[in-house]
Every structure is written in C-alpha cells, then in structure tokens.
Tab-separated table of C-alpha atoms in Angstrom:
chain	number	residue	atom	x	y	z
P	8	UNK	CA	91.769	61.680	130.670
P	9	UNK	CA	88.652	63.508	129.432
P	10	UNK	CA	89.637	66.868	127.873
P	11	UNK	CA	87.527	69.891	129.286
P	12	UNK	CA	85.436	71.998	127.001
P	13	UNK	CA	86.313	75.555	126.469
P	14	UNK	CA	84.211	78.446	125.464
P	15	UNK	CA	84.591	82.106	124.802
P	16	UNK	CA	82.959	84.225	127.236
P	17	UNK	CA	84.561	87.888	126.680
P	18	UNK	CA	85.960	89.937	124.097
P	19	UNK	CA	87.927	93.218	123.662
P	20	UNK	CA	89.443	94.944	120.661
P	21	UNK	CA	91.387	97.969	119.762
P	22	UNK	CA	92.002	98.087	116.121
P	23	UNK	CA	92.670	100.289	113.198
P	24	UNK	CA	89.001	100.230	112.294
P	25	UNK	CA	87.421	100.632	115.640
P	26	UNK	CA	88.462	101.019	119.401
P	27	UNK	CA	85.984	98.507	120.796
P	28	UNK	CA	84.506	95.205	119.842
P	29	UNK	CA	81.228	96.787	118.678
P	30	UNK	CA	82.934	99.502	116.473
P	31	UNK	CA	85.376	96.880	115.159
P	32	UNK	CA	82.625	94.543	114.104
P	33	UNK	CA	80.542	97.447	112.449
P	34	UNK	CA	83.409	98.413	110.437
P	35	UNK	CA	84.059	94.864	109.310
P	36	UNK	CA	80.594	94.469	108.193
P	37	UNK	CA	80.753	97.811	106.341
P	38	UNK	CA	83.998	97.106	104.637
P	39	UNK	CA	85.844	100.096	106.203
P	40	UNK	CA	89.603	100.534	105.481
P	41	UNK	CA	91.846	101.396	108.464
P	42	UNK	CA	94.638	102.615	106.126
P	43	UNK	CA	95.919	106.359	106.148
P	44	UNK	CA	99.044	108.233	106.223
P	45	UNK	CA	101.513	107.588	109.048
P	46	UNK	CA	100.969	109.898	112.018
P	47	UNK	CA	103.410	108.182	114.543
P	48	UNK	CA	106.443	109.557	112.915
P	49	UNK	CA	107.580	111.480	109.833
P	50	UNK	CA	107.450	108.868	107.200
P	51	UNK	CA	108.302	111.290	104.252
P	52	UNK	CA	111.513	109.436	103.239
P	53	UNK	CA	109.870	106.065	103.564
P	54	UNK	CA	108.835	103.796	100.482
P	55	UNK	CA	105.583	103.205	102.361
P	56	UNK	CA	104.099	106.371	103.987
P	57	UNK	CA	100.793	104.802	105.221
P	58	UNK	CA	99.760	102.369	107.671
P	59	UNK	CA	96.572	100.986	109.645
P	60	UNK	CA	97.164	102.879	112.778
P	61	UNK	CA	94.859	102.958	115.878
P	62	UNK	CA	93.062	106.287	115.923
P	63	UNK	CA	92.053	108.561	118.675
P	64	UNK	CA	93.621	106.600	121.312
P	65	UNK	CA	94.502	108.335	124.440
P	66	UNK	CA	96.005	105.927	127.018
P	67	UNK	CA	95.247	108.146	129.965
P	68	UNK	CA	91.619	107.764	129.338
P	69	UNK	CA	92.145	104.149	130.543
P	70	UNK	CA	95.226	103.983	132.454
P	71	UNK	CA	96.613	106.261	135.269
P	72	UNK	CA	99.087	108.792	133.699
P	73	UNK	CA	102.060	107.528	135.653
P	74	UNK	CA	101.374	103.898	134.856
P	75	UNK	CA	100.809	104.617	131.237
P	76	UNK	CA	104.234	106.348	131.035
P	77	UNK	CA	105.725	102.969	132.259
P	78	UNK	CA	104.190	101.009	129.416
P	79	UNK	CA	105.089	100.836	125.635
P	80	UNK	CA	102.035	101.369	123.371
P	81	UNK	CA	101.795	97.453	122.736
P	82	UNK	CA	101.258	97.012	126.439
P	83	UNK	CA	98.792	99.820	126.763
P	84	UNK	CA	96.714	98.410	123.941
P	85	UNK	CA	96.772	95.096	125.894
P	86	UNK	CA	95.690	96.551	129.087
P	87	UNK	CA	92.802	98.322	127.479
P	88	UNK	CA	91.405	95.279	125.573
P	89	UNK	CA	91.954	92.912	128.572
P	90	UNK	CA	89.734	95.279	130.559
P	91	UNK	CA	87.058	95.217	127.826
P	92	UNK	CA	87.070	91.571	127.684
P	93	UNK	CA	86.962	90.965	131.285
P	94	UNK	CA	84.148	93.490	131.792
P	95	UNK	CA	82.218	91.691	128.827
P	96	UNK	CA	82.795	88.235	130.437
P	97	UNK	CA	81.079	89.593	133.698
P	98	UNK	CA	83.600	87.465	135.620
P	99	UNK	CA	83.732	88.442	139.241
P	100	UNK	CA	87.464	88.660	139.780
P	101	UNK	CA	86.925	88.820	143.654
P	102	UNK	CA	85.081	85.546	143.621
P	103	UNK	CA	87.286	83.669	141.093
P	104	UNK	CA	90.124	81.367	142.169
P	105	UNK	CA	92.967	83.577	140.992
P	106	UNK	CA	95.528	80.596	141.122
P	107	UNK	CA	93.395	79.070	138.297
P	108	UNK	CA	93.228	82.251	136.002
P	109	UNK	CA	96.098	82.557	133.545
P	110	UNK	CA	97.117	85.129	131.100
P	111	UNK	CA	98.667	83.866	127.895
P	112	UNK	CA	99.336	86.603	125.471
P	113	UNK	CA	100.902	86.850	121.972
P	114	UNK	CA	103.239	89.543	120.539
P	115	UNK	CA	105.459	89.290	117.619
P	116	UNK	CA	107.913	91.952	118.591
P	117	UNK	CA	107.015	93.809	121.882
P	118	UNK	CA	107.919	97.300	122.593
P	119	UNK	CA	109.630	98.350	119.463
P	120	UNK	CA	109.132	101.986	119.897
P	121	UNK	CA	110.764	101.880	123.378
P	122	UNK	CA	113.591	100.076	121.947
P	123	UNK	CA	114.024	102.340	119.071
P	124	UNK	CA	113.907	105.619	121.396
P	125	UNK	CA	116.398	104.213	123.954
P	126	UNK	CA	118.990	102.955	121.355
P	127	UNK	CA	118.601	106.286	119.489
P	128	UNK	CA	119.160	108.294	122.583
P	129	UNK	CA	122.354	106.157	123.293
P	130	UNK	CA	123.693	106.549	119.789
P	131	UNK	CA	123.235	110.368	119.957
P	132	UNK	CA	125.030	110.667	123.311
P	133	UNK	CA	128.619	110.578	124.229
P	134	UNK	CA	128.863	106.942	124.810
P	135	UNK	CA	127.624	107.095	128.433
P	136	UNK	CA	125.137	104.451	128.932
P	137	UNK	CA	122.187	106.558	130.060
P	138	UNK	CA	119.388	103.988	129.553
P	139	UNK	CA	115.999	104.482	131.335
P	140	UNK	CA	115.404	101.866	134.116
P	141	UNK	CA	112.116	101.255	132.391
P	142	UNK	CA	113.634	100.388	129.056
P	143	UNK	CA	113.924	96.659	129.445
P	144	UNK	CA	110.613	96.153	131.341
P	145	UNK	CA	108.875	98.379	128.928
P	146	UNK	CA	110.367	96.585	125.851
P	147	UNK	CA	110.008	92.895	126.618
P	148	UNK	CA	107.212	91.030	124.925
P	149	UNK	CA	106.168	89.218	127.995
P	150	UNK	CA	105.326	92.305	130.076
P	151	UNK	CA	101.750	92.686	128.638
P	152	UNK	CA	100.495	89.666	130.383
P	153	UNK	CA	102.532	90.606	133.385
P	154	UNK	CA	100.909	93.809	133.731
P	155	UNK	CA	97.331	92.160	133.210
P	156	UNK	CA	98.034	89.925	135.981
P	157	UNK	CA	99.389	92.451	138.330
P	158	UNK	CA	96.215	94.662	137.784
P	159	UNK	CA	93.827	91.771	138.441
P	160	UNK	CA	95.716	89.536	140.742
P	161	UNK	CA	95.753	86.539	138.304
P	162	UNK	CA	98.194	84.069	139.600
P	163	UNK	CA	97.781	81.119	137.079
P	164	UNK	CA	100.193	80.528	134.097
P	165	UNK	CA	101.568	83.604	132.630
P	166	UNK	CA	103.560	84.333	129.595
P	167	UNK	CA	103.781	85.477	125.977
P	168	UNK	CA	104.148	83.385	122.842
P	169	UNK	CA	106.251	84.641	120.157
P	170	UNK	CA	105.865	83.315	116.477
P	171	UNK	CA	105.766	86.523	114.392
P	172	UNK	CA	102.404	87.045	112.839
P	173	UNK	CA	101.131	83.734	114.438
P	174	UNK	CA	101.846	84.720	117.897
P	175	UNK	CA	98.375	85.452	119.187
P	176	UNK	CA	96.880	82.225	117.501
P	177	UNK	CA	99.703	80.440	119.498
P	178	UNK	CA	98.662	82.158	122.667
P	179	UNK	CA	94.984	81.227	122.059
P	180	UNK	CA	96.014	77.478	121.361
P	181	UNK	CA	98.005	77.350	124.548
P	182	UNK	CA	94.932	78.951	126.459
P	183	UNK	CA	92.742	76.298	124.942
P	184	UNK	CA	94.978	73.412	125.921
P	185	UNK	CA	95.704	74.837	129.542
P	186	UNK	CA	91.902	74.801	130.232
P	187	UNK	CA	91.436	71.526	128.321
P	188	UNK	CA	93.924	69.834	130.536
P	189	UNK	CA	92.479	71.272	133.838
P	190	UNK	CA	95.357	73.424	134.609
P	191	UNK	CA	93.201	76.600	134.850
P	192	UNK	CA	89.568	77.544	134.640
P	193	UNK	CA	89.869	80.902	132.973
P	194	UNK	CA	92.645	82.405	130.755
P	195	UNK	CA	92.828	85.828	129.299
P	196	UNK	CA	94.333	85.343	125.971
P	197	UNK	CA	94.892	87.392	122.787
P	198	UNK	CA	97.785	89.555	121.579
P	199	UNK	CA	98.843	93.132	120.858
P	200	UNK	CA	101.363	94.916	118.556
P	201	UNK	CA	102.521	98.449	118.049
P	202	UNK	CA	105.275	98.219	115.444
P	203	UNK	CA	104.182	101.369	113.412
P	204	UNK	CA	107.454	103.184	114.105
P	205	UNK	CA	110.355	104.120	111.928
P	206	UNK	CA	112.266	100.832	112.659
P	207	UNK	CA	109.198	98.632	112.022
P	208	UNK	CA	108.246	100.420	108.783
P	209	UNK	CA	111.873	100.629	107.626
P	210	UNK	CA	112.495	97.054	108.365
P	211	UNK	CA	109.501	95.712	106.551
P	212	UNK	CA	109.954	97.951	103.738
P	213	UNK	CA	113.715	96.737	103.183
P	214	UNK	CA	112.137	93.179	102.896
P	215	UNK	CA	109.922	94.452	100.142
P	216	UNK	CA	107.029	93.052	102.120
P	217	UNK	CA	104.779	96.040	102.328
P	218	UNK	CA	102.449	97.600	99.724
P	219	UNK	CA	103.781	100.949	98.395
P	220	UNK	CA	100.509	102.243	96.977
P	221	UNK	CA	101.019	105.707	98.527
P	222	UNK	CA	98.608	107.432	96.224
P	223	UNK	CA	95.559	105.309	97.324
P	224	UNK	CA	96.150	103.836	100.869
P	225	UNK	CA	92.640	102.698	101.460
P	226	UNK	CA	92.770	100.199	98.627
P	227	UNK	CA	96.315	98.967	99.254
P	228	UNK	CA	95.435	96.016	101.372
P	229	UNK	CA	93.888	93.878	98.561
P	230	UNK	CA	94.175	90.230	99.248
P	231	UNK	CA	93.645	87.939	96.281
P	232	UNK	CA	93.346	90.863	93.953
P	233	UNK	CA	95.660	90.427	90.833
P	234	UNK	CA	97.268	93.858	91.553
P	235	UNK	CA	98.095	93.340	95.150
P	236	UNK	CA	101.599	94.494	96.058
P	237	UNK	CA	102.194	93.588	99.730
P	238	UNK	CA	100.879	93.977	103.158
P	239	UNK	CA	99.780	97.035	105.101
P	240	UNK	CA	101.092	97.296	108.454
P	241	UNK	CA	98.618	97.593	111.225
P	242	UNK	CA	98.656	97.863	114.957
P	243	UNK	CA	96.261	97.094	118.003
P	244	UNK	CA	95.077	94.457	120.304
P	245	UNK	CA	92.420	91.769	120.666
P	246	UNK	CA	91.696	90.021	123.903
P	247	UNK	CA	89.405	86.917	124.535
P	248	UNK	CA	88.376	85.300	127.869
P	249	UNK	CA	88.468	81.659	127.474
P	250	UNK	CA	86.790	79.620	130.211
P	251	UNK	CA	86.118	76.003	131.053
P	252	UNK	CA	82.444	75.271	129.969
P	253	UNK	CA	81.013	73.985	133.285
P	254	UNK	CA	82.699	77.081	134.932
P	255	UNK	CA	81.006	79.418	132.614
P	256	UNK	CA	77.703	77.727	132.852
P	257	UNK	CA	77.736	77.789	136.535
P	258	UNK	CA	77.945	81.391	136.753
P	259	UNK	CA	75.369	81.962	134.017
P	260	UNK	CA	78.023	83.648	131.496
P	261	UNK	CA	77.117	84.648	128.205
P	262	UNK	CA	78.723	82.259	125.820
P	263	UNK	CA	79.993	83.285	122.324
P	264	UNK	CA	81.285	80.148	120.742
P	265	UNK	CA	83.220	76.959	121.805
P	266	UNK	CA	87.038	76.933	120.971
P	267	UNK	CA	86.846	73.363	119.384
P	268	UNK	CA	90.600	72.964	118.221
P	269	UNK	CA	93.939	74.285	117.274
P	270	UNK	CA	96.587	73.259	114.730
P	271	UNK	CA	100.239	73.901	114.634
P	272	UNK	CA	102.898	73.350	112.002
P	273	UNK	CA	106.215	74.763	110.379
P	274	UNK	CA	107.124	75.281	106.828
P	275	UNK	CA	110.882	74.356	107.352
P	276	UNK	CA	111.457	76.138	104.245
P	277	UNK	CA	112.716	79.945	104.303
P	278	UNK	CA	113.038	82.661	106.839
P	279	UNK	CA	110.245	84.744	105.308
P	280	UNK	CA	108.913	83.301	102.048
P	281	UNK	CA	105.948	80.942	102.126
P	282	UNK	CA	106.451	77.530	100.687
P	283	UNK	CA	105.018	77.824	97.066
P	284	UNK	CA	102.826	74.747	97.450
P	285	UNK	CA	101.826	75.770	101.109
P	286	UNK	CA	102.694	72.208	102.424
P	287	UNK	CA	103.104	73.645	105.986
P	288	UNK	CA	99.664	75.351	105.579
P	289	UNK	CA	98.194	72.024	104.439
P	290	UNK	CA	99.515	70.371	107.484
P	291	UNK	CA	98.328	73.034	109.945
P	292	UNK	CA	94.708	73.001	108.644
P	293	UNK	CA	94.530	69.242	108.796
P	294	UNK	CA	95.950	69.237	112.290
P	295	UNK	CA	93.362	71.730	113.325
P	296	UNK	CA	90.413	69.585	111.798
P	297	UNK	CA	91.899	66.531	113.550
P	298	UNK	CA	92.372	68.274	116.858
P	299	UNK	CA	88.709	69.403	116.652
P	300	UNK	CA	87.585	66.219	115.565
P	301	UNK	CA	85.662	67.649	112.471
P	302	UNK	CA	85.810	66.800	108.812
P	303	UNK	CA	86.434	69.373	105.944
P	304	UNK	CA	82.706	69.474	105.188
P	305	UNK	CA	81.990	70.880	108.695
P	306	UNK	CA	83.732	74.202	108.082
P	307	UNK	CA	81.598	77.208	107.056
P	308	UNK	CA	84.160	79.951	106.864
P	309	UNK	CA	87.903	80.521	106.813
P	310	UNK	CA	89.459	83.794	107.731
P	311	UNK	CA	92.727	83.431	105.915
P	312	UNK	CA	96.174	84.781	106.749
P	313	UNK	CA	95.661	86.497	103.435
P	314	UNK	CA	98.034	89.507	103.822
P	315	UNK	CA	97.977	90.680	100.353
P	316	UNK	CA	101.460	89.626	99.301
P	317	UNK	CA	101.722	88.387	95.759
P	318	UNK	CA	103.169	84.704	96.961
P	319	UNK	CA	101.469	84.047	100.248
P	320	UNK	CA	97.801	84.558	99.090
P	321	UNK	CA	98.009	82.139	96.292
P	322	UNK	CA	99.975	79.529	98.305
P	323	UNK	CA	97.357	79.584	101.211
P	324	UNK	CA	94.444	79.261	98.704
P	325	UNK	CA	95.972	76.299	96.932
P	326	UNK	CA	96.544	74.724	100.364
P	327	UNK	CA	92.875	75.171	101.163
P	328	UNK	CA	91.929	73.566	97.823
P	329	UNK	CA	94.231	70.417	98.953
P	330	UNK	CA	92.636	70.157	102.401
P	331	UNK	CA	89.110	70.838	101.588
P	332	UNK	CA	88.728	69.453	97.888
P	333	UNK	CA	85.402	70.147	96.497
P	334	UNK	CA	84.216	71.320	99.929
P	335	UNK	CA	86.388	74.371	99.448
P	336	UNK	CA	83.789	75.827	97.001
P	337	UNK	CA	81.139	75.825	99.809
P	338	UNK	CA	83.193	77.714	102.329
P	339	UNK	CA	83.044	81.488	102.875
P	340	UNK	CA	86.671	82.371	102.487
P	341	UNK	CA	87.707	86.058	103.471
P	342	UNK	CA	90.620	88.148	104.706
P	343	UNK	CA	89.759	90.833	107.073
P	344	UNK	CA	93.375	92.103	106.736
P	345	UNK	CA	91.717	93.963	103.760
P	346	UNK	CA	90.192	96.231	106.366
P	347	UNK	CA	92.562	96.049	109.248
P	348	UNK	CA	96.005	95.765	107.713
P	349	UNK	CA	98.261	93.185	109.192
P	350	UNK	CA	98.296	93.429	113.044
P	351	UNK	CA	101.483	91.167	113.183
P	352	UNK	CA	101.421	89.429	116.468
P	353	UNK	CA	97.805	90.704	117.206
P	354	UNK	CA	96.504	89.412	113.960
P	355	UNK	CA	95.531	85.974	115.341
P	356	UNK	CA	93.583	87.658	118.154
P	357	UNK	CA	91.743	90.225	116.168
P	358	UNK	CA	90.864	87.760	113.350
P	359	UNK	CA	89.731	85.089	115.879
P	360	UNK	CA	87.328	87.763	117.276
P	361	UNK	CA	86.013	88.343	113.685
P	362	UNK	CA	85.270	84.526	113.330
P	363	UNK	CA	83.680	84.319	116.795
P	364	UNK	CA	81.347	87.214	115.764
P	365	UNK	CA	80.580	85.681	112.471
P	366	UNK	CA	79.163	82.702	114.303
P	367	UNK	CA	77.389	85.132	116.811
P	368	UNK	CA	75.695	87.297	114.145
P	369	UNK	CA	75.388	84.836	111.280
P	370	UNK	CA	77.374	87.174	108.863
P	371	UNK	CA	80.817	86.752	107.362
P	372	UNK	CA	82.782	90.001	106.816
P	373	UNK	CA	84.084	90.749	103.329
P	374	UNK	CA	87.418	90.792	101.603
P	375	UNK	CA	87.267	94.434	100.279
P	376	UNK	CA	89.317	96.115	97.613
P	377	UNK	CA	88.912	93.397	95.082
P	378	UNK	CA	88.578	94.566	91.361
P	379	UNK	CA	90.840	92.445	89.351
P	380	UNK	CA	90.719	88.527	89.144
P	381	UNK	CA	94.159	86.926	89.704
P	382	UNK	CA	94.389	84.085	87.150
P	383	UNK	CA	96.386	81.888	89.668
P	384	UNK	CA	93.358	81.695	91.938
P	385	UNK	CA	90.555	79.050	91.324
P	386	UNK	CA	87.476	81.257	90.223
P	387	UNK	CA	85.160	78.895	91.960
P	388	UNK	CA	86.182	79.642	95.291
P	389	UNK	CA	83.871	82.162	97.272
P	390	UNK	CA	86.343	84.812	98.570
P	391	UNK	CA	83.568	86.899	100.057
P	392	UNK	CA	84.494	89.608	97.766
P	393	UNK	CA	83.634	93.294	98.685
P	394	UNK	CA	80.251	92.649	100.587
P	395	UNK	CA	79.510	90.830	103.743
P	396	UNK	CA	77.579	87.578	103.190
P	397	UNK	CA	74.800	86.253	105.461
P	398	UNK	CA	75.566	82.741	106.505
P	399	UNK	CA	74.576	80.527	109.569
P	400	UNK	CA	78.094	79.802	110.607
P	401	UNK	CA	78.594	76.864	112.759
P	402	UNK	CA	82.248	76.426	112.292
P	403	UNK	CA	84.769	79.028	111.776
P	404	UNK	CA	88.376	78.578	111.068
P	405	UNK	CA	91.198	81.217	111.449
P	406	UNK	CA	94.658	80.790	109.828
P	407	UNK	CA	97.781	82.870	110.754
P	408	UNK	CA	101.288	82.174	109.522
P	409	UNK	CA	104.542	83.878	110.831
P	410	UNK	CA	107.972	84.816	109.456
P	411	UNK	CA	110.213	81.826	110.349
P	412	UNK	CA	107.524	79.500	108.814
P	413	UNK	CA	105.171	79.261	111.944
P	414	UNK	CA	101.720	78.161	111.204
P	415	UNK	CA	98.825	78.203	113.457
P	416	UNK	CA	95.118	77.624	112.927
P	417	UNK	CA	92.275	77.929	115.541
P	418	UNK	CA	88.754	76.741	115.149
P	419	UNK	CA	85.461	78.013	116.696
P	420	UNK	CA	82.075	76.396	116.807
P	421	UNK	CA	78.586	77.540	117.568
P	422	UNK	CA	77.579	76.144	120.968
P	423	UNK	CA	75.174	73.147	120.340
M	9	UNK	CA	111.508	128.187	147.178
M	10	UNK	CA	114.952	128.147	145.495
M	11	UNK	CA	115.160	127.559	141.797
M	12	UNK	CA	116.701	124.207	142.372
M	13	UNK	CA	113.848	123.152	144.845
M	14	UNK	CA	111.195	124.187	142.295
M	15	UNK	CA	112.857	122.379	139.429
M	16	UNK	CA	113.281	119.158	141.637
M	17	UNK	CA	109.663	119.495	142.537
M	18	UNK	CA	108.571	119.833	138.772
M	19	UNK	CA	110.424	116.607	137.827
M	20	UNK	CA	109.004	114.600	140.832
M	21	UNK	CA	105.441	115.710	139.966
M	22	UNK	CA	105.922	114.708	136.322
M	23	UNK	CA	107.618	111.369	136.799
M	24	UNK	CA	105.718	110.111	139.886
M	25	UNK	CA	102.285	111.739	138.782
M	26	UNK	CA	101.743	113.076	142.286
M	27	UNK	CA	100.118	116.322	143.393
M	28	UNK	CA	102.392	119.382	143.946
M	29	UNK	CA	101.291	119.748	147.685
M	30	UNK	CA	102.489	116.231	148.473
M	31	UNK	CA	106.143	117.186	147.366
M	32	UNK	CA	107.291	118.584	150.838
M	33	UNK	CA	111.036	118.550	151.775
M	34	UNK	CA	110.417	115.575	154.313
M	35	UNK	CA	108.539	113.390	151.811
M	36	UNK	CA	109.983	110.079	151.143
M	37	UNK	CA	110.100	109.066	147.571
M	38	UNK	CA	109.055	105.531	148.307
M	39	UNK	CA	107.012	105.753	151.447
M	40	UNK	CA	105.196	108.934	150.860
M	41	UNK	CA	105.283	109.600	147.121
M	42	UNK	CA	104.548	105.956	145.863
M	43	UNK	CA	107.839	105.583	143.955
M	44	UNK	CA	109.199	101.861	143.405
M	45	UNK	CA	112.985	101.017	142.976
M	46	UNK	CA	112.739	101.696	139.125
M	47	UNK	CA	111.232	105.256	139.776
M	48	UNK	CA	113.867	106.103	142.305
M	49	UNK	CA	116.682	105.249	139.641
M	50	UNK	CA	114.750	107.284	136.937
M	51	UNK	CA	114.445	110.264	139.286
M	52	UNK	CA	118.245	110.374	139.943
M	53	UNK	CA	118.702	110.193	136.250
M	54	UNK	CA	116.496	113.170	135.638
M	55	UNK	CA	118.083	115.167	138.366
M	56	UNK	CA	121.600	114.425	136.663
M	57	UNK	CA	120.184	115.567	133.338
M	58	UNK	CA	118.476	118.695	134.596
M	59	UNK	CA	121.303	119.890	136.743
M	60	UNK	CA	124.190	118.458	134.535
M	61	UNK	CA	125.757	116.561	137.345
M	62	UNK	CA	126.787	113.046	138.236
M	63	UNK	CA	125.286	111.281	141.190
M	64	UNK	CA	127.267	108.027	142.008
M	65	UNK	CA	125.303	105.017	142.924
M	66	UNK	CA	126.647	104.888	146.470
M	67	UNK	CA	125.513	108.565	147.007
M	68	UNK	CA	122.143	108.078	145.177
M	69	UNK	CA	121.391	105.456	147.936
M	70	UNK	CA	121.357	108.278	150.385
M	71	UNK	CA	118.829	110.307	148.548
M	72	UNK	CA	115.588	109.192	149.799
M	73	UNK	CA	113.578	112.462	150.520
M	74	UNK	CA	112.894	115.650	148.572
M	75	UNK	CA	114.768	117.525	150.874
M	76	UNK	CA	117.871	115.264	150.641
M	77	UNK	CA	117.796	115.517	146.778
M	78	UNK	CA	117.651	119.319	146.948
M	79	UNK	CA	120.452	119.478	149.444
M	80	UNK	CA	122.581	117.114	147.299
M	81	UNK	CA	122.100	119.044	144.160
M	82	UNK	CA	122.835	122.430	145.859
M	83	UNK	CA	126.002	121.094	147.236
M	84	UNK	CA	127.129	119.425	143.842
M	85	UNK	CA	126.462	122.473	141.805
C-alpha cells in the first residue's frame, strides 16, 4: 500500500509571547521572553514565583460565556487555536466529509486547575461529596478534542495522546499516520496545557525541575547557557490542520509544508531524569530520519527539546552529535523554549509551528538569554544564539521528550 | 417577586447564561432555557448551597421548571 502524503494547511497559536500565529512568530523572531511574575494565583510562598503565562486572554471574546464556564482553561485554549487554524486553512466544514475529519489532540495533564479547585472545596467541607457535575468532564485530558468535534461536527477519529511533554508531538505523529494510511482526509491536531496553578508549580518545584531565578524571570529560561537552572513553566496551545496532499490541492489550499516523518522511542531509564548519554534520544531522531526517508545531511534545523535543565540540554546535544556526526555543525540548532517557557503537553505543537514557519519564512528563531558557554557543549555547534538567523530551511526537525522517558520527533519539509 | 424567587432567578441567569426575561415560572430548564443533564444537576446543587437545604435525588427529578424550583424551596425552608 502506498502511503498518502500529508501537508500542513492551517495553524493556530495561543502562547505566552503572542495570542495568534502572527504575534507568536513576530515575538520568536524578536527574541521576546514570555516570563513574568505569576498572576493566576498567589505564588509568594513558592520557590519559583514566575512563569510564562498566556496574557490578556478573555475566553468570552471567543466562546459563549456559558460554554466557557464549562471548560477548563486548557480546553478554552484548545478551542481558540483550533478555530484559528481552521479559519487559516480555509476548509469549508459544510462541504467536507465529516466522517473523514479527525481531531487528535495532546495534553500532558488536562484540567489541573479544575481538579485542584474541586478537591480543595471537598477538603474544606464537612466530608459531604459536593462535587460539581462538570468536574470530571472539565478535567479529563480528552475533552479538548471532544469539544472541537462537537463544535464542528467532525466525526472521524477523536482522542488525546498523553506522554507528558511529548504529548502533542505524539498527537501530530498519530494524525500524520492516520492520513498516510487513508483513514482520514483531514486531522485537526496540536495540544494545549494550563498547568500554571498552585498544584502544578508546587509539584514541579518539589522535583527541583524549575528555574528559581526570581530576581530576573525574563532571563531564567536559558537553554545551553552554563548558568541554566531549570525550566520555566509555560502554558497555551498550538493547533495544526493536517491534510492529505491531493485533498488540499483539489480545494486550492495554501500549503505551509509537508509532514515528512515522525519518530518515537523510550529511554527505559528513569521516571524523570534523562539518560546521560541520550540513547533514547539518539533512537528517536534516527527513527524519524528513517521514517521520513531522509539522511542526516538533509536536515537544516532542529528545534530541540532544550528545556534549560542542567542534564537534559547536554544529553540532547550529545545525541545530536551521535546521530548527525560532522553534519551537526551545519545545522541551525535552537530552543524556542528560551522565549515561550515549557508548555508541557502543548510544547510539541507550538514548536512544530515554529519549525513550519521557519520553512515558510526562511528564518530560524533564536535561542535567547545565552551569555556563558557551557564547557560540556561542543563549541562548534550552531545554537542560533540570541539572534534569529536567515536560512533557506528545506527540512526542519522538532524534538520533544516527556517525563516517563517518552521521546517524539517530528519532521517537516518544504514542499517541492 | 418573593426574595426566594429573585435569588432562584439570579442563579439560573448566571449558570445557564440566559436573559432574565426568559426566566418565567413556567419555563422548563431543559426545553426552554437550554439546560442539559449536567446543568440541571448543577442548578440543584446551587439551590442547595444558596438556601442551605438538601434536595434528595428522587425529589430533584420533579423540579423541571422555574416555578417548581421556587415552590420546592419555599416549602423546604
């Protein structure tokens, strides 16, 4: 059976550095940091008191007030970006065969704030179980694609992938495979997360995973810098419309890029720590290259997982060295998490959008906040430090890795 | 309008996102005010909280309109 070709025809983004795709891209090119003191709750007693929050977002500007009240923020974010991506794609949802349109979404956690509120209310009560009937449907991680399908009538495959910070890359790969195999014509994919809550911040702080640079939040996310001290928690959503190539051409759709391959692997090593030699990360990039039918010398840019943690950044770059050899020195390597923070389950989607737009515009966004070289990092690697770099990007790779040792890698190619 | 009726109305307007004028005694939560099964459960819980009463499930099933809710609460208080 010949696999179908899959292309990207629509994008939507709601991020800490921009509430639309255009705003997000402009901030990426200009090296804007999304970090600021936490506003969603009182973080005064927390080790980390800043995060990359979505700003100036009023759900009722997009969603009916009653509907918005029935959704956790992670689902509101999903709805808004799915709408933007669908509008961008120009897909006429009245004409499309709705049984062949799927929604495959990614979320690392789901409605954490809803969970926290309901359990807190219960704990403060007299033991009577006065849980809100919307508690479970608001919280569950799969409600986001459910709501997107309810709004648009899409009756194809519909679910959420959960693999922590690799979740939405998993979703994109599942969407790719669904269309490749001829199961669907169109899949709305991506991911969303809204974990900037007391439980989220407190939980990650307890793991010593997050930066505590409270005196200077904007420079806290500094992947590859010698003085990095952990990731900065982010939130938001990214949505992509993936479409079978002939389906897109037949309706004269704008095509951003081809989704050329995806790779998956597991570290099989530790619940949260990356393997020091990055063996699972080597495997995932090799799997992705094989899946795409490309060679190491074909890759122009790699948007790394690059979370700004001491161990993870070095292990990933070592793995890139192993997979790409001498070719690694010709690649624009970057980490857009230096600007957006770490969007957890939404990271794969918003970073995929950055890769696709790098192909579209011929510019690779920078890794900001770099001032001190890390002796453990090969100085010959081009880490796209501090300034965006022009480049005719033909092939862009995007890495994401999740707690649990889940690795996912997606590759996009400029359309021939 | 009684105090209870106006408080019931405020809850319905808030939870169901409907216009005040639609909240008349004969209005059915599901047929007229757009409530689904989860909304009706939430409404009953809000009435319980607001008026500090308990509405058992078998009785909640009989509260389908605005007027029935007001009558039930008036009798329960």
